[in-house]
Short mmCIF file of C-alpha atoms in Angstrom, two decimals:
data_model
loop_
_atom_site.label_atom_id
_atom_site.label_comp_id
_atom_site.label_asym_id
_atom_site.label_seq_id
_atom_site.Cartn_x
_atom_site.Cartn_y
_atom_site.Cartn_z
CA UNK E 1 -18.07 -7.04 10.38
CA UNK E 2 -18.08 -3.83 12.40
CA UNK E 3 -19.97 -2.35 15.30
CA UNK E 4 -20.49 1.36 15.99
CA UNK E 5 -19.88 2.05 19.69
CA UNK E 6 -20.34 5.82 19.42
CA UNK E 7 -16.91 7.24 20.16
CA UNK E 8 -15.18 4.26 18.60
CA UNK E 9 -15.81 1.37 16.22
CA UNK E 10 -14.98 -2.30 16.66
CA UNK E 11 -13.97 -4.17 13.51
CA UNK E 12 -13.76 -7.95 13.79
CA UNK E 13 -10.10 -8.81 13.83
CA UNK E 14 -10.27 -12.34 12.37
CA UNK E 15 -6.81 -13.41 11.26
CA UNK E 16 -4.74 -10.22 11.51
CA UNK E 17 -1.20 -10.05 12.85
CA UNK E 18 -1.52 -6.37 13.66
CA UNK E 19 1.92 -5.79 15.17
CA UNK E 20 3.61 -7.12 12.02
CA UNK E 21 1.39 -4.85 9.91
CA UNK E 22 2.53 -1.92 12.05
CA UNK E 23 6.14 -2.92 11.57
CA UNK E 24 5.69 -2.65 7.81
CA UNK E 25 3.99 0.74 8.14
CA UNK E 26 6.86 1.95 10.31
CA UNK E 27 9.59 1.03 7.83
CA UNK E 28 10.78 4.54 6.88
CA UNK E 29 11.22 7.70 8.93
CA UNK E 30 10.23 9.90 5.97
CA UNK E 31 6.72 8.48 5.82
CA UNK E 32 4.21 11.33 6.31
CA UNK E 33 0.87 9.70 5.54
CA UNK E 34 0.55 7.81 8.81
CA UNK E 35 2.22 7.79 12.22
CA UNK E 36 2.97 4.53 14.02
CA UNK E 37 3.38 4.21 17.78
CA UNK E 38 5.08 0.84 18.30
CA UNK E 39 5.03 1.23 22.09
CA UNK E 40 1.25 1.55 22.17
CA UNK E 41 0.79 -0.64 19.08
CA UNK E 42 -1.34 1.89 17.21
CA UNK E 43 -1.33 3.94 14.03
CA UNK E 44 -2.87 7.33 13.24
CA UNK E 45 -3.80 8.54 9.80
CA UNK E 46 -5.69 11.48 8.27
CA UNK E 47 -8.39 10.21 5.91
CA UNK E 48 -10.04 12.35 3.25
CA UNK E 49 -13.78 11.53 3.12
CA UNK E 50 -16.56 12.82 0.90
CA UNK E 51 -17.68 15.45 3.42
CA UNK E 52 -14.61 16.08 5.56
CA UNK E 53 -11.11 15.02 6.55
CA UNK E 54 -10.94 12.88 9.67
CA UNK E 55 -8.03 11.83 11.88
CA UNK E 56 -8.32 8.16 12.81
CA UNK E 57 -6.46 5.90 15.21
CA UNK E 58 -6.31 2.13 14.80
CA UNK E 59 -5.22 -0.33 17.46
CA UNK E 60 -5.96 -3.94 18.33
CA UNK E 61 -7.49 -6.01 21.11
CA UNK E 62 -7.60 -9.82 21.15
CA UNK E 63 -10.90 -9.86 19.23
CA UNK E 64 -11.13 -6.56 17.36
CA UNK E 65 -9.39 -3.75 15.61
CA UNK E 66 -10.52 -0.62 17.42
CA UNK E 67 -11.03 2.48 15.29
CA UNK E 68 -11.24 5.78 17.18
CA UNK E 69 -11.25 9.50 16.36
CA UNK E 70 -8.73 11.65 18.28
CA UNK E 71 -10.15 15.03 17.18
CA UNK E 72 -13.86 14.73 16.47
CA UNK E 73 -16.27 11.84 16.08
CA UNK E 74 -17.83 11.94 12.58
CA UNK E 75 -21.43 11.09 11.68
CA UNK E 76 -22.52 7.53 10.94
CA UNK E 77 -22.22 7.79 7.15
CA UNK E 78 -18.70 9.15 7.38
CA UNK E 79 -17.83 6.40 9.85
CA UNK E 80 -19.02 3.82 7.33
CA UNK E 81 -16.82 5.43 4.67
CA UNK E 82 -13.81 5.31 7.01
CA UNK E 83 -14.46 1.66 7.92
CA UNK E 84 -14.50 0.80 4.21
CA UNK E 85 -11.16 2.63 3.86
CA UNK E 86 -9.62 0.67 6.77
CA UNK E 87 -10.91 -2.67 5.45
CA UNK E 88 -9.36 -1.88 2.06
CA UNK E 89 -6.14 -0.52 3.61
CA UNK E 90 -5.60 -3.70 5.68
CA UNK E 91 -7.19 -6.16 3.22
CA UNK E 92 -9.39 -7.40 6.06
CA UNK E 93 -11.96 -9.30 4.00
CA UNK E 94 -9.40 -11.64 2.42
CA UNK E 95 -9.49 -15.30 3.56
CA UNK E 96 -5.82 -16.26 3.66
CA UNK E 97 -6.39 -19.95 4.45
CA UNK E 98 -5.75 -21.10 0.85
CA UNK E 99 -2.53 -19.09 0.77
CA UNK E 100 -1.27 -20.71 3.97
CA UNK E 101 -2.17 -24.17 2.68
CA UNK E 102 -0.30 -23.52 -0.53
CA UNK E 103 2.71 -22.11 1.34
CA UNK E 104 3.04 -25.27 3.46
CA UNK E 105 3.84 -27.24 0.31
CA UNK E 106 6.11 -24.68 -1.32
CA UNK E 107 9.87 -24.99 -0.86
CA UNK E 108 10.34 -21.21 -0.69
CA UNK E 109 7.24 -19.92 1.06
CA UNK E 110 7.34 -22.51 3.83
CA UNK E 111 10.52 -20.74 4.96
CA UNK E 112 8.90 -17.28 5.21
CA UNK E 113 5.21 -17.70 6.09
CA UNK E 114 5.35 -19.58 9.45
CA UNK E 115 5.19 -17.09 12.31
CA UNK E 116 3.70 -14.39 10.10
CA UNK E 117 0.20 -15.82 9.66
CA UNK E 118 -2.18 -12.86 9.78
CA UNK E 119 0.17 -10.43 8.04
CA UNK E 120 -1.95 -8.61 5.48
CA UNK E 121 -0.83 -6.72 2.39
CA UNK E 122 -0.96 -3.11 3.52
CA UNK E 123 -2.62 -1.33 0.64
CA UNK E 124 -2.70 2.07 -0.97
CA UNK E 125 -6.47 2.58 -1.36
CA UNK E 126 -6.22 5.74 -3.48
CA UNK E 127 -5.45 5.05 -7.16
CA UNK E 128 -3.58 8.29 -7.79
CA UNK E 129 -1.38 7.82 -4.73
CA UNK E 130 -0.61 4.24 -5.80
CA UNK E 131 0.29 5.28 -9.35
CA UNK E 132 2.37 8.20 -8.09
CA UNK E 133 4.23 5.98 -5.64
CA UNK E 134 4.98 3.47 -8.40
CA UNK E 135 6.36 6.29 -10.57
CA UNK E 136 8.45 7.79 -7.77
CA UNK E 137 9.87 4.34 -6.95
CA UNK E 138 11.12 3.57 -10.44
CA UNK E 139 14.87 2.82 -10.60
CA UNK E 140 15.73 4.45 -7.27
CA UNK E 141 16.25 3.18 -3.74
CA UNK E 142 13.35 3.07 -1.32
CA UNK E 143 14.97 5.90 0.66
CA UNK E 144 15.06 8.20 -2.38
CA UNK E 145 11.46 7.32 -3.28
CA UNK E 146 10.32 8.29 0.21
CA UNK E 147 12.18 11.60 -0.01
CA UNK E 148 10.41 12.41 -3.28
CA UNK E 149 7.06 11.53 -1.77
CA UNK E 150 7.76 13.62 1.32
CA UNK E 151 8.60 16.69 -0.78
CA UNK E 152 5.49 16.25 -2.93
CA UNK E 153 3.20 15.81 0.09
CA UNK E 154 4.65 18.71 2.08
CA UNK E 155 4.39 21.10 -0.86
CA UNK E 156 1.03 20.13 -2.31
CA UNK E 157 -0.82 17.95 0.20
CA UNK E 158 -3.25 18.90 2.95
CA UNK E 159 -2.64 18.33 6.64
CA UNK E 160 -4.41 18.20 9.98
CA UNK E 161 -2.77 19.24 13.26
CA UNK E 162 -3.32 17.46 16.56
CA UNK E 163 -1.30 17.76 19.77
CA UNK E 164 1.54 19.54 17.98
CA UNK E 165 1.86 16.98 15.18
CA UNK E 166 0.87 17.32 11.51
CA UNK E 167 -0.98 14.48 9.79
CA UNK E 168 -0.69 14.72 6.03
CA UNK E 169 -2.84 13.54 3.12
CA UNK E 170 -1.57 12.81 -0.36
CA UNK E 171 -2.18 15.59 -2.91
CA UNK E 172 -5.36 15.19 -4.91
CA UNK E 173 -4.98 14.50 -8.65
CA UNK E 174 -6.80 17.71 -9.61
CA UNK E 175 -4.20 19.76 -7.79
CA UNK E 176 -1.23 17.90 -9.26
CA UNK E 177 -2.73 18.04 -12.76
CA UNK E 178 -2.61 21.85 -12.53
CA UNK E 179 1.08 21.94 -11.64
CA UNK E 180 3.83 22.58 -14.14
CA UNK E 181 6.76 20.31 -14.80
CA UNK E 182 8.97 22.99 -13.26
CA UNK E 183 7.04 22.69 -9.98
CA UNK E 184 8.08 19.05 -9.79
CA UNK E 185 11.62 19.56 -11.04
CA UNK E 186 12.13 21.94 -8.11
CA UNK E 187 11.38 18.96 -5.81
CA UNK E 188 14.17 16.93 -7.49
CA UNK E 189 11.90 14.91 -9.76
CA UNK E 190 13.54 13.91 -13.02
CA UNK E 191 12.08 15.24 -16.28
CA UNK E 192 10.52 11.86 -17.04
CA UNK E 193 9.03 11.28 -13.61
CA UNK E 194 7.56 14.77 -13.59
CA UNK E 195 5.94 14.15 -16.96
CA UNK E 196 4.64 10.73 -15.95
CA UNK E 197 3.15 12.06 -12.71
CA UNK E 198 1.39 14.94 -14.48
CA UNK E 199 -0.01 12.53 -17.09
CA UNK E 200 -1.36 10.18 -14.39
CA UNK E 201 -2.90 13.08 -12.48
CA UNK E 202 -4.68 14.33 -15.60
CA UNK E 203 -6.04 10.87 -16.48
CA UNK E 204 -7.53 10.40 -13.01
CA UNK E 205 -8.78 13.96 -12.53
CA UNK E 206 -10.64 13.67 -15.85
CA UNK E 207 -12.07 10.27 -14.80
CA UNK E 208 -10.52 8.58 -17.82
CA UNK E 209 -8.91 6.15 -15.38
CA UNK E 210 -10.82 4.96 -12.30
CA UNK E 211 -10.17 2.37 -9.62
CA UNK E 212 -13.64 0.86 -10.02
CA UNK E 213 -13.23 0.58 -13.77
CA UNK E 214 -9.88 -1.16 -13.42
CA UNK E 215 -11.15 -3.58 -10.78
CA UNK E 216 -13.87 -4.76 -13.13
CA UNK E 217 -11.24 -6.06 -15.55
CA UNK E 218 -9.53 -9.48 -15.51
CA UNK E 219 -5.93 -9.43 -14.37
CA UNK E 220 -4.30 -9.37 -17.82
CA UNK E 221 -6.59 -6.53 -18.90
CA UNK E 222 -5.75 -4.56 -15.74
CA UNK E 223 -2.08 -4.81 -16.63
CA UNK E 224 -2.72 -3.96 -20.29
CA UNK E 225 -4.75 -0.87 -19.35
CA UNK E 226 -2.15 0.37 -16.88
CA UNK E 227 0.85 -0.24 -19.13
CA UNK E 228 -0.84 1.80 -21.85
CA UNK E 229 -0.18 4.84 -19.64
CA UNK E 230 3.05 6.63 -20.44
CA UNK E 231 5.72 5.74 -17.88
CA UNK E 232 3.89 2.72 -16.46
CA UNK E 233 5.68 -0.53 -17.21
CA UNK E 234 4.98 -4.04 -16.00
CA UNK E 235 6.60 -3.47 -12.59
CA UNK E 236 4.63 -0.29 -11.89
CA UNK E 237 1.38 -1.80 -13.17
CA UNK E 238 1.66 -4.89 -11.01
CA UNK E 239 2.63 -2.83 -7.99
CA UNK E 240 -0.64 -0.88 -8.41
CA UNK E 241 -2.58 -4.10 -9.04
CA UNK E 242 -1.14 -5.62 -5.90
CA UNK E 243 -1.49 -2.73 -3.47
CA UNK E 244 -4.42 -0.70 -4.80
CA UNK E 245 -6.60 -2.85 -7.06
CA UNK E 246 -6.18 -5.72 -4.62
CA UNK E 247 -5.82 -8.59 -7.05
CA UNK E 248 -4.06 -11.35 -5.07
CA UNK E 249 -2.18 -12.55 -8.15
CA UNK E 250 -0.57 -9.23 -9.07
CA UNK E 251 3.13 -9.94 -9.45
CA UNK E 252 5.93 -7.35 -9.84
CA UNK E 253 8.36 -10.02 -11.04
CA UNK E 254 11.16 -7.53 -11.78
CA UNK E 255 11.10 -6.05 -8.26
CA UNK E 256 14.61 -5.72 -6.83
CA UNK E 257 13.40 -6.28 -3.28
CA UNK E 258 11.75 -9.54 -4.34
CA UNK E 259 14.99 -10.68 -5.99
CA UNK E 260 17.06 -9.85 -2.91
CA UNK E 261 14.58 -11.60 -0.63
CA UNK E 262 14.72 -14.76 -2.73
CA UNK E 263 18.52 -14.63 -2.67
CA UNK E 264 18.40 -14.44 1.13
CA UNK E 265 15.81 -17.18 1.61
CA UNK E 266 17.62 -19.55 -0.75
CA UNK E 267 21.03 -18.77 0.73
CA UNK E 268 22.45 -17.97 -2.71
CA UNK E 269 25.53 -15.94 -3.56
CA UNK E 270 23.74 -14.24 -6.42
CA UNK E 271 20.21 -13.10 -7.16
CA UNK E 272 18.05 -15.49 -9.16
CA UNK E 273 17.36 -14.75 -12.79
CA UNK E 274 13.99 -13.43 -13.92
CA UNK E 275 13.18 -16.69 -15.79
CA UNK E 276 13.88 -18.65 -12.58
CA UNK E 277 11.57 -16.37 -10.59
CA UNK E 278 8.82 -16.70 -13.19
CA UNK E 279 9.16 -20.48 -13.06
CA UNK E 280 9.05 -20.62 -9.24
CA UNK E 281 6.06 -18.30 -9.17
CA UNK E 282 3.94 -20.76 -11.13
CA UNK E 283 3.30 -22.66 -7.91
CA UNK E 284 2.12 -19.39 -6.29
CA UNK E 285 -0.52 -18.75 -8.94
CA UNK E 286 -3.56 -17.05 -7.42
CA UNK E 287 -1.46 -15.72 -4.52
CA UNK E 288 1.62 -14.20 -6.11
CA UNK E 289 0.92 -10.78 -4.56
CA UNK E 290 0.90 -12.31 -1.08
CA UNK E 291 3.99 -14.39 -1.84
CA UNK E 292 5.77 -11.18 -2.85
CA UNK E 293 4.67 -9.28 0.24
CA UNK E 294 5.76 -12.03 2.64
CA UNK E 295 9.12 -12.23 0.90
CA UNK E 296 9.50 -8.46 1.27
CA UNK E 297 8.93 -8.83 5.00
CA UNK E 298 11.59 -11.53 5.19
CA UNK E 299 14.03 -9.06 3.64
CA UNK E 300 12.94 -6.35 6.10
CA UNK E 301 13.66 -8.71 9.00
CA UNK E 302 17.36 -8.35 8.25
#
């Protein structure tokens, strides 16, 4: 799927609508974990590997995604690790043909999928980051969630500098597990969110919760395992399942953005009820994560 060209790597593009993926990545000015250049249609990101941290740049040609290294070209093994990260981040190995076929027959999805074929669910490959993001996003606006994440990253994350710009990486769970609740309260976390984040960090740093272990479970067991964690409800669990564990049927049914998107697509005066959404989603079974993501993008389109 990929070819090492020395200073850069070519990854087969297949069915990827890269510009739409960039538009999603560029949705909030407080995002610190990647930097999108819409003019040059590229994104840069600092990636923490087993041996080192590497700054990557990803852009697209007609046939490939081109992965390059603005600071220093890593060795072959590290390149392979980074390619795996990019494939996971962009969900590149997923065959979306069955989703498109299903969407053609669905009264809701046939209004949002055409013109977006090749849009991939942009993931959060790191389990701790995904859990933390789901905690920070509970019962607040997206803007407030991004502010919380920015404060956490700037205070406790690592960064790389290149051409006068800092490229940040999410704090590691070991580091967060050693913080106090007061450290997080000073960043405007609530008492509960601070406690939940510290609990999640401890679980992962002690290897009592692992991404590999979760991915080996069937969907209902994934959700059961995640919701057994203090502060992780069904919405948070399914958000993690959708964006980190990469199950295509993860479904955050209570998501406010999903409800607003459905209201828009259906031209309704009010948001649909949760039972209505559950009923409609039956026809999306197997692809409810992708249905959700495409509906989110419809909302983002204004």
